[in-house]
Structures are given as structure tokens and as C-alpha cells.
Amino acid sequence: MTATATPPPTTARSEEPLLSVRDLRTSFFQDEGTTLAVDGASFDVRPGKTLGIVGESGCGKSVTAQSILRIADHPGRIVAGEIFLTRPDGTRTDLVTLKPDGKEMRSIRGGEIGLIFQEPMTSFSPVHTVGNQMVETIRLHLGLDARAARERAIDLLRQVGIPKPERRVDEYAFQMSGGLRQRAMIATALACGPRVLIADEPTTALDVTTQAQILDLLRHLQAREGMAIILITHNLGVVAEMCDEVVVMYLGRVVERGPVDAIFHAPRHPYTRALLRSIPSIQAQVRTKLPTIAGSIPHPHNRPAGCPFHPRCVEWIRGTCERHEPELLPIGAESGVAVSCFLHHPPRASAEVLAGVRAGA
């Protein structure tokens, strides 16, 4: 039995998604074996909304973002699935069918979909100024001349709160502080007015004050530009503050998906509940240890049979969880929540619900 992704629930009130990911599977083919980094991920990104993707390190969050932009490192490649992008003219393009280095994909990457990389210090070229790299991006996508592109780069640096942008535009990334580098990375990602912004750990290694400033900046830019954001993070506090919907990933799979309020106030999957229990609370008793999730993520070459989380799950069902793979299925007709767990969908019921979903689709 193989896990089959269920399309995210939609309602009549829902806007048409800008980006739809369906049953995405990305593998890395190495001498020691094949690593299935993304295993059937499905979700929608809607205009003006923020989708949070959370999970432990190694769950496939960043590879999902790289797959959307078709920049997964060699020897990784998409082996199945669809990534539909709604273009400005209303047509839908499946990015999986495009050549990663083709003209159309290169125009989408940076033009219609921007990316804030996880670590600006290693993402910016150390031998080119920040302005040089921004100008190159602007000229490539917008066709401006050198002077107009430089003026736009300076204006973008000013918009993201960098002081003295006329001087900073000629600085190298290593000359900037961590907060300024992150702001410069955001300015670069926004250089061509993308409609979808992927923010991969945008506040990593920043102090809490700078983190708050960066998040406020993203909210302000989203409200002004009306763009959709995919926010990849470990920080569930950031998700609660920033996101409209949440996707919880474990070992390359989406184990729970739904509106942020539903996920935080009534989590269904044991993994989601364990993540939420690990958040520090000001109401916790002094000098008590935070709850932890037993064990660690299995090695990709030694994936457990059945539910991938069952070796670490305190609620696993003997005779079921280690034998069958749960499907990502909806909880109720109106909740908007889907969960991949036998606590909510026994094997036989899962097959019946999945058949109904497929018939409805």
C-alpha cells in the first residue's frame, strides 16, 4: 500500500490558489542508495496568504522549496507530482514539465517566485557587491538599463529598512551585520515583484529583536504587495504569529495540514502535538524540563515500515501502524484539516474515505 496525497480541501469562498503542489516526490540518487526527500507532498498557496511549513531538520522542508523552483541539488530530481503556477494571464503552468535551466523556468525563478535563502552569508557571492547581484537580477527579469536597475536596487534596500542605501549598495555581504544581510536578501528576493515569496528560515541565527523586525517587515511587504508567502521554519511561535495555514512534515511526508487556529488549538497528529508540547511557556513550572520527542528521525536509507512516525509515537496502534501506511485524509467536511494517522482513519475507513475523495475529484 503506497501513500496517496489528497488534494487540499477547497470551499466556494476560497480564492484560486497561486501555487498548487500535488503529490510531489523528489529523490536523491546516490551510490549508497536512493533518498526519498519529499514523499507525496500536497498543498495550496493562496494570494495574500501565508503558508507555514514546519518540522524537524531533515523532514524535507527546504527540498520542497527547492523542488518548486527546480533548483534541487544534483543528484536530486523530481520523480513524480505536479506543481501548478497560476500565471498573470490566468493560465496554469506545471513547473515539473519545464526544463530547470530553460528560458521559461528561469523567467519564473526570481521573477514570479522569489526565494529568501536560509543563510545569506553563503547565498550572496563573496566577490560581488550586494548591489551588483541585485542589479544583475533586475536587468535579467525586468530589462532595465544599468542606471535604472541600480536606482531600483537602492530603492529596494531603502524599503526593507537598510540605512544609507546609496552606500550599502556598493558593500559586500561580509561587510554587513546579520540583520542587514537578511534585509538585503529580502530586497533581492523582492527585486522583480514576485507574486509568491518562499522564505526559508528567514530568521535563523538572528537575535530576537532582529527576528521581530524581519517578521514585521515581511508582514508589511505582504500587505503592500499582496503576495503569497511560503514560510519554512522550526519556530512554531513564528508560525502562530505569521501564518494562515500550516503544513506539518515528517520524513518527507505531510502528516497534518490545515488552518493555523485548528492546528494549534486542536492538533490531531501525535507528531504535531509533540511539537507543540515542546514550546516553552511562561506558565510552565520553574526549572522543569521541556518535553521532548523520543528518538530521532530515521535514516532515509532505513525508513520504517508502515507509518514513518510509529517508532517514536507514544500512541501507536500495535498491528496497524507498523504494517500499513496512513493516507492524508480530511477530518470532517468543513474543518479544512487533513491528517495522516490511524487514530483518526483506521485502515479500512481510510480506503473508503480515499475512494470517496477520488470519486469527488
Coordinates of C-alpha atoms in Angstrom, one line a residue:
M1 CA 0.0 0.0 0.0
T2 CA 1.5 3.3 -1.0
A3 CA 0.6 6.7 0.4
T4 CA -1.5 8.8 -1.9
A5 CA -1.9 12.5 -1.4
T6 CA -5.3 14.0 -1.0
P7 CA -5.8 17.4 -2.6
P8 CA -6.3 20.2 -0.1
P9 CA -9.9 20.9 0.7
T10 CA -11.4 23.9 -1.1
T11 CA -14.6 25.9 -0.5
A12 CA -16.7 28.2 -2.6
R13 CA -15.2 31.1 -0.7
S14 CA -11.6 30.1 -1.4
E15 CA -9.6 32.1 -3.9
E16 CA -8.0 30.3 -6.7
P17 CA -4.5 29.2 -5.5
L18 CA -1.5 30.9 -7.0
L19 CA 0.5 27.7 -6.4
S20 CA -0.8 24.2 -6.2
V21 CA 1.6 21.3 -5.3
R22 CA 0.2 17.8 -5.9
D23 CA 1.8 14.5 -4.8
L24 CA 5.3 15.9 -5.1
R25 CA 8.1 13.4 -4.8
T26 CA 11.8 14.3 -5.0
S27 CA 14.6 11.7 -4.7
F28 CA 18.3 11.9 -4.5
F29 CA 20.1 9.1 -6.4
Q30 CA 23.4 8.3 -4.7
D31 CA 25.8 5.4 -4.8
E32 CA 24.8 4.2 -1.4
G33 CA 21.1 4.2 -2.2
T34 CA 18.1 6.4 -3.1
T35 CA 16.9 9.0 -0.7
L36 CA 13.2 10.0 -0.9
A37 CA 13.5 13.5 0.4
V38 CA 9.9 14.6 -0.5
D39 CA 7.3 11.8 -0.4
G40 CA 3.9 12.9 -1.8
A41 CA 3.6 16.5 -0.5
S42 CA 0.4 18.3 -1.4
F43 CA -0.7 21.8 -0.5
D44 CA -2.1 25.1 -1.9
V45 CA -0.7 28.7 -1.6
R46 CA -3.4 31.4 -2.0
P47 CA -3.0 35.1 -2.9
G48 CA -2.1 37.3 0.1
K49 CA -1.9 34.4 2.5
T50 CA 1.0 32.8 4.3
L51 CA 1.5 29.0 4.4
G52 CA 3.8 27.7 7.1
I53 CA 5.8 24.5 6.6
V54 CA 7.2 23.1 9.8
G55 CA 9.0 20.0 11.0
E56 CA 12.3 18.9 12.4
S57 CA 15.5 19.2 10.4
G58 CA 15.7 16.6 7.7
C59 CA 11.9 16.5 7.1
G60 CA 12.1 17.7 3.5
K61 CA 11.0 21.4 4.0
S62 CA 13.9 23.0 2.2
V63 CA 13.9 20.4 -0.6
T64 CA 10.2 21.1 -1.1
A65 CA 11.0 24.7 -1.7
Q66 CA 14.0 23.9 -4.0
S67 CA 11.8 21.5 -6.0
I68 CA 9.2 24.2 -6.6
L69 CA 11.9 26.4 -8.0
R70 CA 13.6 23.4 -9.8
I71 CA 16.9 24.0 -8.1
A72 CA 17.3 20.8 -6.1
D73 CA 21.0 20.0 -6.0
H74 CA 22.4 17.1 -8.1
P75 CA 21.8 14.2 -7.9
G76 CA 18.3 15.1 -6.7
R77 CA 15.4 15.3 -9.1
I78 CA 11.6 15.3 -9.1
V79 CA 10.3 11.8 -9.9
A80 CA 6.6 12.4 -9.7
G81 CA 3.9 15.0 -8.9
E82 CA 2.7 18.3 -10.2
I83 CA 3.4 22.0 -9.3
F84 CA 0.9 24.3 -10.9
L85 CA 1.6 28.0 -11.0
T86 CA -1.2 30.4 -12.0
R87 CA 0.4 33.0 -14.3
P88 CA -0.6 36.7 -14.5
D89 CA -2.7 35.9 -17.6
G90 CA -4.7 33.3 -15.7
T91 CA -3.2 30.2 -17.4
R92 CA -1.7 27.4 -15.3
T93 CA 1.8 26.1 -15.9
D94 CA 3.1 22.8 -14.5
L95 CA 6.6 23.6 -13.4
V96 CA 7.6 20.0 -13.3
T97 CA 7.2 19.8 -17.1
L98 CA 9.7 22.8 -17.6
K99 CA 13.4 22.4 -18.1
P100 CA 15.2 23.6 -14.9
D101 CA 17.6 25.7 -17.0
G102 CA 15.1 26.6 -19.7
K103 CA 14.1 30.2 -20.6
E104 CA 10.6 29.9 -19.1
M105 CA 11.7 28.4 -15.8
R106 CA 14.5 31.0 -15.5
S107 CA 11.9 33.8 -16.0
I108 CA 9.7 32.3 -13.3
R109 CA 12.5 31.8 -10.9
G110 CA 13.2 35.2 -9.3
G111 CA 10.5 36.8 -11.4
E112 CA 7.2 35.3 -10.4
I113 CA 8.6 33.2 -7.4
G114 CA 11.2 34.7 -5.1
L115 CA 13.3 32.9 -2.6
I116 CA 14.9 34.1 0.7
F117 CA 17.7 31.7 1.2
Q118 CA 18.3 30.1 4.6
E119 CA 21.8 31.6 5.1
P120 CA 22.5 35.0 3.3
M121 CA 26.3 34.8 4.0
T122 CA 26.7 31.7 1.9
S123 CA 24.0 32.7 -0.6
F124 CA 25.4 36.0 -1.6
S125 CA 28.6 35.9 -3.7
P126 CA 31.6 37.0 -1.6
V127 CA 33.4 38.5 -4.6
H128 CA 30.5 40.8 -5.9
T129 CA 28.8 43.6 -4.1
V130 CA 25.2 43.2 -3.0
G131 CA 24.1 45.9 -5.4
N132 CA 25.9 44.2 -8.3
Q133 CA 24.0 41.0 -7.6
M134 CA 20.7 42.8 -7.3
V135 CA 21.3 44.8 -10.5
E136 CA 22.0 41.6 -12.4
T137 CA 18.7 40.1 -11.3
I138 CA 16.7 43.3 -12.1
R139 CA 18.2 43.7 -15.6
L140 CA 17.7 40.0 -16.4
H141 CA 14.0 39.9 -15.4
L142 CA 12.8 43.5 -16.0
G143 CA 15.1 44.5 -18.8
L144 CA 16.1 47.9 -17.3
D145 CA 19.3 49.6 -18.2
A146 CA 22.2 49.7 -15.7
R147 CA 21.3 53.1 -14.2
A148 CA 17.6 52.4 -13.7
A149 CA 18.4 48.9 -12.3
R150 CA 20.8 50.5 -9.7
E151 CA 18.2 53.1 -8.7
R152 CA 15.7 50.3 -8.2
A153 CA 18.2 48.3 -6.1
I154 CA 18.8 51.4 -3.9
D155 CA 15.1 51.9 -3.5
L156 CA 14.5 48.3 -2.5
L157 CA 17.2 48.5 0.1
R158 CA 15.6 51.6 1.4
Q159 CA 12.2 49.9 1.5
V160 CA 13.5 47.0 3.6
G161 CA 14.9 49.4 6.2
I162 CA 18.6 49.5 5.4
P163 CA 20.1 52.9 6.4
K164 CA 22.1 54.8 3.8
P165 CA 21.2 52.5 0.9
E166 CA 23.2 54.6 -1.5
R167 CA 26.4 53.5 0.3
R168 CA 25.3 50.0 1.3
V169 CA 24.5 49.1 -2.3
D170 CA 28.3 49.0 -3.0
E171 CA 29.1 46.9 0.0
Y172 CA 29.9 43.2 0.1
A173 CA 27.7 40.8 2.1
F174 CA 30.6 40.2 4.6
Q175 CA 30.7 43.9 5.4
M176 CA 27.1 43.8 6.7
S177 CA 25.7 42.7 10.0
G178 CA 23.4 39.6 10.2
G179 CA 20.3 41.6 10.2
L180 CA 21.3 43.9 7.3
R181 CA 22.4 40.8 5.3
Q182 CA 18.9 39.3 5.8
R183 CA 17.3 42.5 4.8
A184 CA 19.5 42.7 1.7
M185 CA 18.5 39.1 0.9
I186 CA 14.8 40.0 1.2
A187 CA 15.3 43.0 -1.1
T188 CA 17.0 40.8 -3.6
A189 CA 14.1 38.3 -3.5
L190 CA 11.6 41.1 -4.0
A191 CA 13.6 42.8 -6.7
C192 CA 11.3 41.8 -9.6
G193 CA 8.0 41.9 -7.8
P194 CA 7.3 38.2 -7.3
R195 CA 3.7 37.0 -6.6
V196 CA 4.9 34.1 -4.4
L197 CA 7.7 34.5 -1.9
I198 CA 9.4 31.5 -0.4
A199 CA 11.1 32.4 2.9
D200 CA 13.4 29.5 4.0
E201 CA 14.2 30.1 7.7
P202 CA 14.4 33.9 7.3
T203 CA 15.2 34.5 11.0
T204 CA 17.8 31.8 11.6
A205 CA 20.8 32.9 13.7
L206 CA 19.3 36.3 14.3
D207 CA 18.6 37.7 17.8
V208 CA 15.0 38.0 18.9
T209 CA 14.8 41.8 18.3
T210 CA 16.1 41.4 14.8
Q211 CA 13.8 38.4 14.2
A212 CA 10.8 40.5 15.2
Q213 CA 11.9 43.3 12.8
I214 CA 12.3 40.9 9.9
L215 CA 8.9 39.3 10.5
D216 CA 7.2 42.8 10.8
L217 CA 9.0 43.7 7.5
L218 CA 7.6 40.6 5.8
R219 CA 4.1 41.3 7.0
H220 CA 4.3 44.9 5.8
L221 CA 5.6 43.9 2.4
Q222 CA 3.0 41.2 2.0
A223 CA 0.2 43.7 2.9
R224 CA 1.5 46.2 0.5
E225 CA 2.3 43.9 -2.5
G226 CA -0.5 41.3 -1.9
M227 CA 1.9 38.5 -2.4
A228 CA 1.6 34.9 -1.1
I229 CA 4.3 33.7 1.3
I230 CA 5.6 30.1 2.0
L231 CA 7.3 30.3 5.4
I232 CA 9.7 27.5 6.2
T233 CA 10.7 27.4 9.9
H234 CA 11.3 25.4 13.0
N235 CA 9.8 28.1 15.2
L236 CA 6.2 27.4 15.9
G237 CA 5.8 30.7 17.6
V238 CA 6.6 32.4 14.3
V239 CA 4.1 30.2 12.6
A240 CA 1.3 31.1 15.1
E241 CA 2.1 34.8 14.5
M242 CA 2.6 34.9 10.7
C243 CA 0.7 32.0 9.0
D244 CA -2.9 31.4 7.8
E245 CA -2.4 27.8 7.1
V246 CA 0.1 25.2 8.3
V247 CA 1.7 22.1 6.7
V248 CA 3.5 19.7 9.2
M249 CA 6.1 17.5 7.5
Y250 CA 7.8 14.4 8.8
L251 CA 10.3 12.3 6.8
G252 CA 9.3 13.9 3.6
R253 CA 5.5 13.5 4.1
V254 CA 2.8 15.9 5.0
V255 CA 1.3 14.4 8.2
E256 CA -1.1 17.2 9.0
R257 CA -2.4 20.3 7.2
G258 CA -5.0 22.9 8.0
P259 CA -5.8 26.4 9.2
V260 CA -3.4 27.7 11.8
D261 CA -6.0 28.1 14.6
A262 CA -7.2 24.5 14.1
I263 CA -3.7 23.1 14.1
F264 CA -2.7 25.0 17.3
H265 CA -5.9 24.6 19.3
A266 CA -6.8 21.0 18.2
P267 CA -3.8 19.2 16.7
R268 CA -4.7 15.7 15.5
H269 CA -1.5 14.0 14.7
P270 CA 0.7 12.8 17.6
Y271 CA 3.8 14.4 15.9
T272 CA 2.1 17.8 15.8
R273 CA 1.0 17.5 19.4
A274 CA 4.6 16.6 20.4
L275 CA 6.0 19.6 18.6
L276 CA 3.5 21.9 20.3
R277 CA 4.3 20.5 23.7
S278 CA 8.0 21.3 23.2
I279 CA 7.3 25.1 23.0
P280 CA 8.4 27.0 26.1
S281 CA 5.6 28.5 28.1
I282 CA 5.7 31.3 30.7
Q283 CA 3.0 29.4 32.6
A284 CA 5.3 26.3 33.0
Q285 CA 6.6 25.5 36.4
V286 CA 10.1 26.9 37.1
R287 CA 13.1 24.6 36.5
T288 CA 11.1 21.9 34.7
K289 CA 12.5 20.3 31.6
L290 CA 10.7 20.8 28.3
P291 CA 9.0 17.7 26.8
T292 CA 11.0 16.1 24.0
I293 CA 10.2 13.7 21.2
A294 CA 11.8 10.4 21.9
G295 CA 14.3 9.1 19.4
S296 CA 15.3 10.9 16.2
I297 CA 14.3 11.0 12.5
P298 CA 15.2 7.6 10.9
H299 CA 18.0 7.5 8.3
P300 CA 16.5 8.0 4.9
H301 CA 18.0 4.6 3.7
N302 CA 16.4 2.8 6.7
R303 CA 12.8 4.1 6.6
P304 CA 10.5 2.2 8.9
A305 CA 7.7 0.1 7.5
G306 CA 4.1 1.4 8.0
C307 CA 3.7 4.8 9.5
P308 CA 7.1 6.6 9.4
F309 CA 6.5 8.1 12.8
H310 CA 5.3 5.0 14.7
P311 CA 8.8 4.1 16.2
R312 CA 8.7 7.4 18.1
C313 CA 4.9 7.6 18.7
V314 CA 3.5 7.1 22.2
E315 CA 0.0 6.4 20.7
W316 CA 0.9 3.9 18.0
I317 CA -1.5 1.0 17.4
R318 CA 0.2 -2.4 17.5
G319 CA -0.6 -4.5 14.5
T320 CA -1.7 -1.4 12.4
C321 CA 0.9 1.4 12.5
E322 CA 3.9 -0.8 11.8
R323 CA 2.1 -2.6 8.9
H324 CA 0.1 0.0 7.0
E325 CA 0.9 3.4 5.6
P326 CA -1.7 6.0 6.6
E327 CA -3.2 8.3 4.0
L328 CA -3.5 12.1 4.3
L329 CA -7.3 12.4 4.6
P330 CA -9.7 15.2 5.6
I331 CA -11.2 15.5 9.1
G332 CA -14.8 16.5 8.7
A333 CA -16.3 18.3 5.7
E334 CA -15.8 21.9 6.8
S335 CA -12.8 21.9 9.2
G336 CA -10.2 22.3 6.4
V337 CA -7.9 19.9 8.3
A338 CA -6.4 16.8 6.9
V339 CA -4.3 14.3 8.9
S340 CA -2.3 11.1 8.1
C341 CA -2.9 9.0 11.2
F342 CA -4.7 5.7 12.0
L343 CA -6.0 7.2 15.2
H344 CA -8.5 9.1 13.0
H345 CA -8.7 6.9 9.9
P346 CA -8.5 3.2 10.6
P347 CA -7.1 1.2 7.6
R348 CA -10.5 0.1 6.3
A349 CA -12.0 3.5 6.8
S350 CA -9.0 5.2 5.1
A351 CA -9.6 3.1 2.0
E352 CA -13.3 4.1 2.0
V353 CA -12.7 7.8 2.6
L354 CA -9.9 7.9 0.0
A355 CA -12.2 6.2 -2.6
G356 CA -14.8 8.9 -1.9
V357 CA -12.2 11.7 -2.2
R358 CA -11.0 10.3 -5.6
A359 CA -14.6 10.0 -6.8
G360 CA -15.4 13.6 -5.8
A361 CA -12.2 14.8 -7.5

